[in-house]
XYZ file of C-alpha atoms in Angstrom:
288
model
C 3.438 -5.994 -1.526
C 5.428 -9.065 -3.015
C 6.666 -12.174 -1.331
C 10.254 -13.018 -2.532
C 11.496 -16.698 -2.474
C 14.806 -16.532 -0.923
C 16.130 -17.711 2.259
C 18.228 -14.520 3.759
C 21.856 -16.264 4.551
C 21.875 -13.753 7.816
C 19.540 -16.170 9.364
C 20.044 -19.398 8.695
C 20.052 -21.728 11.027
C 18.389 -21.739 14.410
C 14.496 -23.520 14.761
C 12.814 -25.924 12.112
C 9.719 -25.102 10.949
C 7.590 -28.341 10.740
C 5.228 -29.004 8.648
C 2.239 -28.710 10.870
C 3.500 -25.695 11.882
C 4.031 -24.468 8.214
C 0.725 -25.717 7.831
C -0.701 -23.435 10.522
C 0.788 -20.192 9.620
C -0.533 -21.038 5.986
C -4.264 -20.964 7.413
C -3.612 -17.817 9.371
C -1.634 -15.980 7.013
C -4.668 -16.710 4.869
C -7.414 -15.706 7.131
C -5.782 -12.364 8.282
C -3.923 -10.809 5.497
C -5.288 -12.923 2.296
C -2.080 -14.087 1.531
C -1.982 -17.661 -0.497
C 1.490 -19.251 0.266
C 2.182 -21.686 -1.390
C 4.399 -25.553 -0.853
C 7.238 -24.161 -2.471
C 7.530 -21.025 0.396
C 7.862 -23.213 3.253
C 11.871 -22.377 3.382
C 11.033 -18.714 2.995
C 8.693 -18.081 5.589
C 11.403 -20.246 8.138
C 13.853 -17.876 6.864
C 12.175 -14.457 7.421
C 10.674 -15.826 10.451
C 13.539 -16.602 12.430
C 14.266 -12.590 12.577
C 11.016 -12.638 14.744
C 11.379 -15.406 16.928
C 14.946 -13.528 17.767
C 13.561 -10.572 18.679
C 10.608 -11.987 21.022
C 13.163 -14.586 22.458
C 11.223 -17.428 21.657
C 13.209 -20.665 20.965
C 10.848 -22.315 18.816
C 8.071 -21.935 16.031
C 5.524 -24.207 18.278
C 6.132 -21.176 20.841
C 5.345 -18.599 17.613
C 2.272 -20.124 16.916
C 0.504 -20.688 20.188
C 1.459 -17.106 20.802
C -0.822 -16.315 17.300
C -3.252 -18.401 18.911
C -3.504 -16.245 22.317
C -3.441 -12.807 20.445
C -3.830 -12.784 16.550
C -3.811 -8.907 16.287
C -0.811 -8.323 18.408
C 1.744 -9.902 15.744
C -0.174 -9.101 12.279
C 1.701 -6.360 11.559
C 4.947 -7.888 12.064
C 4.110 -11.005 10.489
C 2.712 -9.601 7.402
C 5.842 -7.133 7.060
C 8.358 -10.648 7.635
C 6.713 -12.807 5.073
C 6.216 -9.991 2.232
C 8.395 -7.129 0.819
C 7.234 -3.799 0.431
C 8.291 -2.842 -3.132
C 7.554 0.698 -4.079
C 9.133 3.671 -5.374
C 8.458 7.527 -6.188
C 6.426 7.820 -9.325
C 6.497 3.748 -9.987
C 3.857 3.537 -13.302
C 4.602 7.070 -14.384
C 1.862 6.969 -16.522
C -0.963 6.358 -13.277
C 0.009 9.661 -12.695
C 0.140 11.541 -15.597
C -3.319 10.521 -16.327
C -3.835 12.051 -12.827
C -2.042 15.468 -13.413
C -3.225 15.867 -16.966
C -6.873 14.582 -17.223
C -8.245 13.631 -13.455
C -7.447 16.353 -11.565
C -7.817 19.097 -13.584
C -11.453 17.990 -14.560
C -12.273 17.455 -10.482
C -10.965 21.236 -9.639
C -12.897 22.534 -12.638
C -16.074 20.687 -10.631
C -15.703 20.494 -7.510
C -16.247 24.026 -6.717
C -19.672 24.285 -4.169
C -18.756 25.024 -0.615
C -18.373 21.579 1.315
C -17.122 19.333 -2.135
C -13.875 17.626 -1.247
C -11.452 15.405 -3.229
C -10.405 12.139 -1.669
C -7.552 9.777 -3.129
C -6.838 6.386 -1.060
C -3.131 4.932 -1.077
C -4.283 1.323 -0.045
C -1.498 -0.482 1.000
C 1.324 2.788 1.302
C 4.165 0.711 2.179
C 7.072 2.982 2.849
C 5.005 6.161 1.614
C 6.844 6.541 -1.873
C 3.014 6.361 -3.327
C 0.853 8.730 -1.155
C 3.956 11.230 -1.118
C 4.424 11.197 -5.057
C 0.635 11.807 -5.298
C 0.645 14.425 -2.420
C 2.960 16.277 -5.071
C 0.915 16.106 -7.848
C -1.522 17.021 -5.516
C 0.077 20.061 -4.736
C 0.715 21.242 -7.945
C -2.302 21.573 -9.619
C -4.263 23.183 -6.705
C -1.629 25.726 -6.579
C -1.897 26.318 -10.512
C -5.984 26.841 -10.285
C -4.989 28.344 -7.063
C -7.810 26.282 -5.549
C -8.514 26.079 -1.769
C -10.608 22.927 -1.828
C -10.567 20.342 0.652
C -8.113 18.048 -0.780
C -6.389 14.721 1.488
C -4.973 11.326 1.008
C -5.249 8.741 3.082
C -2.294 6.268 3.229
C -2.638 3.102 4.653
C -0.747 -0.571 5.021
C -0.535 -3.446 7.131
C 3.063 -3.390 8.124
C 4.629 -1.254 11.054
C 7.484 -0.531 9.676
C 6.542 0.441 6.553
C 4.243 2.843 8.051
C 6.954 4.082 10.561
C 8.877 5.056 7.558
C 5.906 6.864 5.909
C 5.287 9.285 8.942
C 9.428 9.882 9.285
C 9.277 11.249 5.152
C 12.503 10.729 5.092
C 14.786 8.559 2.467
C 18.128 7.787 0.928
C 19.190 9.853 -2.063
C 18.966 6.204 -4.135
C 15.022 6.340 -3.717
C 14.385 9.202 -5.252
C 15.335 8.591 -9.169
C 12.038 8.370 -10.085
C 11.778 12.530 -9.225
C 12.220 14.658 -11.203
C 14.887 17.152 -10.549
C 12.283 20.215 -10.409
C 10.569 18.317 -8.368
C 13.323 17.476 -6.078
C 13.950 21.361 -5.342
C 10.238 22.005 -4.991
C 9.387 18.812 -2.464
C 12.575 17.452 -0.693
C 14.664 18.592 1.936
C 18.468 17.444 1.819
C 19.361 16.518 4.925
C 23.144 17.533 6.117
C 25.501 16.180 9.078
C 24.472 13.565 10.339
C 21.678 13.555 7.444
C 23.488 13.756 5.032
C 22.690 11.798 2.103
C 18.846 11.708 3.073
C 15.845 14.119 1.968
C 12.975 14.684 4.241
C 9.274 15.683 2.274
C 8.266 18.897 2.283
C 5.875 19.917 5.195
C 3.092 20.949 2.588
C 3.386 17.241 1.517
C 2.940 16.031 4.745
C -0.383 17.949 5.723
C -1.952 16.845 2.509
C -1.461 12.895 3.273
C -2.646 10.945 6.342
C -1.236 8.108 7.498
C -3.009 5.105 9.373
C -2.519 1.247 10.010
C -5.546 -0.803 8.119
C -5.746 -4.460 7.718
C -7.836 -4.439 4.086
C -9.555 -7.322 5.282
C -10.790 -6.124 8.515
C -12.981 -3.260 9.374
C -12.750 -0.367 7.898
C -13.190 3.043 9.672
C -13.745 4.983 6.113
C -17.399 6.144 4.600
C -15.920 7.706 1.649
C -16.473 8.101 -1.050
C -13.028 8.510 -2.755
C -12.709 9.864 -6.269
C -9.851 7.802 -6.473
C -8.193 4.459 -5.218
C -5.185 2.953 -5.753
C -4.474 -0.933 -4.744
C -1.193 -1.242 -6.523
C 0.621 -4.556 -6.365
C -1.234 -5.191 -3.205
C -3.437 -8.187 -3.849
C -1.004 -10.335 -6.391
C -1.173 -13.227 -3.531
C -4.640 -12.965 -2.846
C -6.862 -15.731 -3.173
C -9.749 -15.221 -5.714
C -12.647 -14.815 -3.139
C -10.427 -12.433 -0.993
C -10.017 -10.293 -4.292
C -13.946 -10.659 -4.947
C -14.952 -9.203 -1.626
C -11.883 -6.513 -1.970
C -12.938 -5.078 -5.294
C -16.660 -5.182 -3.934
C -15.792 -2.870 -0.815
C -13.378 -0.525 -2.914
C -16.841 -0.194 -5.455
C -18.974 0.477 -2.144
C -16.682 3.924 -1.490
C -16.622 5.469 -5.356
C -19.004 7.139 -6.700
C -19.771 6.182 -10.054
C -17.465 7.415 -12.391
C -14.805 6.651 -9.537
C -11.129 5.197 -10.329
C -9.217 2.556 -9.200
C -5.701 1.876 -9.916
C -4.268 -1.557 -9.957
C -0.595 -2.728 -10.471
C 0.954 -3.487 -13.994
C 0.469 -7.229 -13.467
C -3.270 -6.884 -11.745
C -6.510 -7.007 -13.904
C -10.098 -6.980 -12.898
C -10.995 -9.697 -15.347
C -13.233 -12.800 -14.318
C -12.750 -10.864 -10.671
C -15.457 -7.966 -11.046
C -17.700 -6.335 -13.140
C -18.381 -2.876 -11.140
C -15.428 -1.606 -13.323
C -14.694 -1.096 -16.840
C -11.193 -0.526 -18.303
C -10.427 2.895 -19.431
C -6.386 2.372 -19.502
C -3.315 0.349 -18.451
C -4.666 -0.777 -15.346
C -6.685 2.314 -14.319
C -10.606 0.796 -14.274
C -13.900 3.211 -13.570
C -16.565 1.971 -11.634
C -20.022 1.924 -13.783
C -22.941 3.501 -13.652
């Protein structure tokens, strides 16, 4: 999740955002979601803003934050998803999952082989489901080459409601999928025709391996765990330090030792948390 610092021509115009209301969203945006903005985003959050004040009918930004006031949790969602952009792709850091498919999983199937052991990964912060589905088909492939059976799920989550509306639909333009490979395309995606055409749906054996659900990182979580894997790619960028600190705490409270986490190419641990050691291009273990 990134936060881009353009003003989108299609709405400009329409309400000022003051600075005491700028001011306000700052603080919440903060609180809720962990998200530092900055002075220099002021324009950018009246710009993606307006969309929302459009579609609730309110006339002014004053209305949009007294209505934050009444009900925080009613507009997260939607306010996280206007302020950010959900960048993702199939397969984006290749080499996150080759280390998955070549080393990781083969060694958990080889272990994990007592009645009740199950493998866990956690797609924290799914966006559009590119991640957890690209996983799912790694996934996929190596049970069916040890011709395992084990209990074996992802859990996809994210903040935004759109993003995660797009992750249950599995479906996307043929311009997402580059990062596929073309035996994988025939093996995992469905071209659509008619009225379809030009889209793939995910394979239904991709969809009962990943589970989708809406989860604010800093709130509650509903999880016990433990996960043999999680990964938090480009996901806390804007955080504030602290927010980080407690993050990488919880994420070390559901791995076992020996436990991964994968962070984003321009992410590190360093100064942050010492629960981890660095094994690879951001791919950290949690200690013993």
């Amino acid at each position: 999740m990134s936060a881009q610092a353009t003003v989108d021509p299609a709405v400009a115009g329409g309400p000022v955002l003051q600075s005491a209301e700028f001011e306000f969203l700052r603080r919440f945006v903060l609180e809720h979601c962990g998200i530092s903005l900055g002075d220099h985003k002021h324009q950018l959050v009246q710009g993606r803003l307006l969309r929302r004040l459009r579609a609730l009918g309110l006339k002014s930004f004053a209305q949009y934050c007294d209505m934050l006031r009444h009900d925080p949790a009613a507009e997260l969602g939607e306010l996280a998803s206007a302020i950010s952009t959900n960048v993702t792709s199939f397969f984006r850091e290749v080499h996150h999952y080759e280390l998955l498919e070549n080393e990781l999983l083969p060694a958990w199937l080889a272990h994990k082989q007592r009645a009740g052991d199950r493998l866990r990964i956690w797609s924290a912060g799914c966006s559009s489901g590119e991640e957890p589905y690209a996983l799912a088909m790694v996934l996929a492939e190596a049970l069916a080459r040890t011709n395992s059976t084990l209990d074996a799920k992802i859990l996809a989550t994210d903040l935004s409601p759109q993003a995660l509306a797009t992750a249950r639909k599995g479906v996307y333009p043929l311009d997402r999928i580059g990062g596929i490979s073309a035996e994988r395309c025939r093996r995992w995606l469905l071209r659509g025709a008619g009225e379809y055409e030009g889209l793939v749906s995910v394979h239904p054996q991709l969809r009962e391996l990943v589970t989708i659900q809406p989860l604010n990182l800093l709130h509650d979580w509903p999880m016990s765990g433990p996960f043999d894997a999680i990964f938090c790619r480009n996901v806390v960028i804007y955080f504030d330090q602290p927010t980080k600190q407690r993050l990488f705490r919880r994420y070390a409270q559901l791995l076992p030792v020996g436990g991964y986490l994968f962070l984003g190419h321009s992410e590190s641990l360093h100064g942050i948390n010492d629960d981890f050691e660095l094994i690879g291009r951001t791919v950290y273990r949690k200690r013993g």
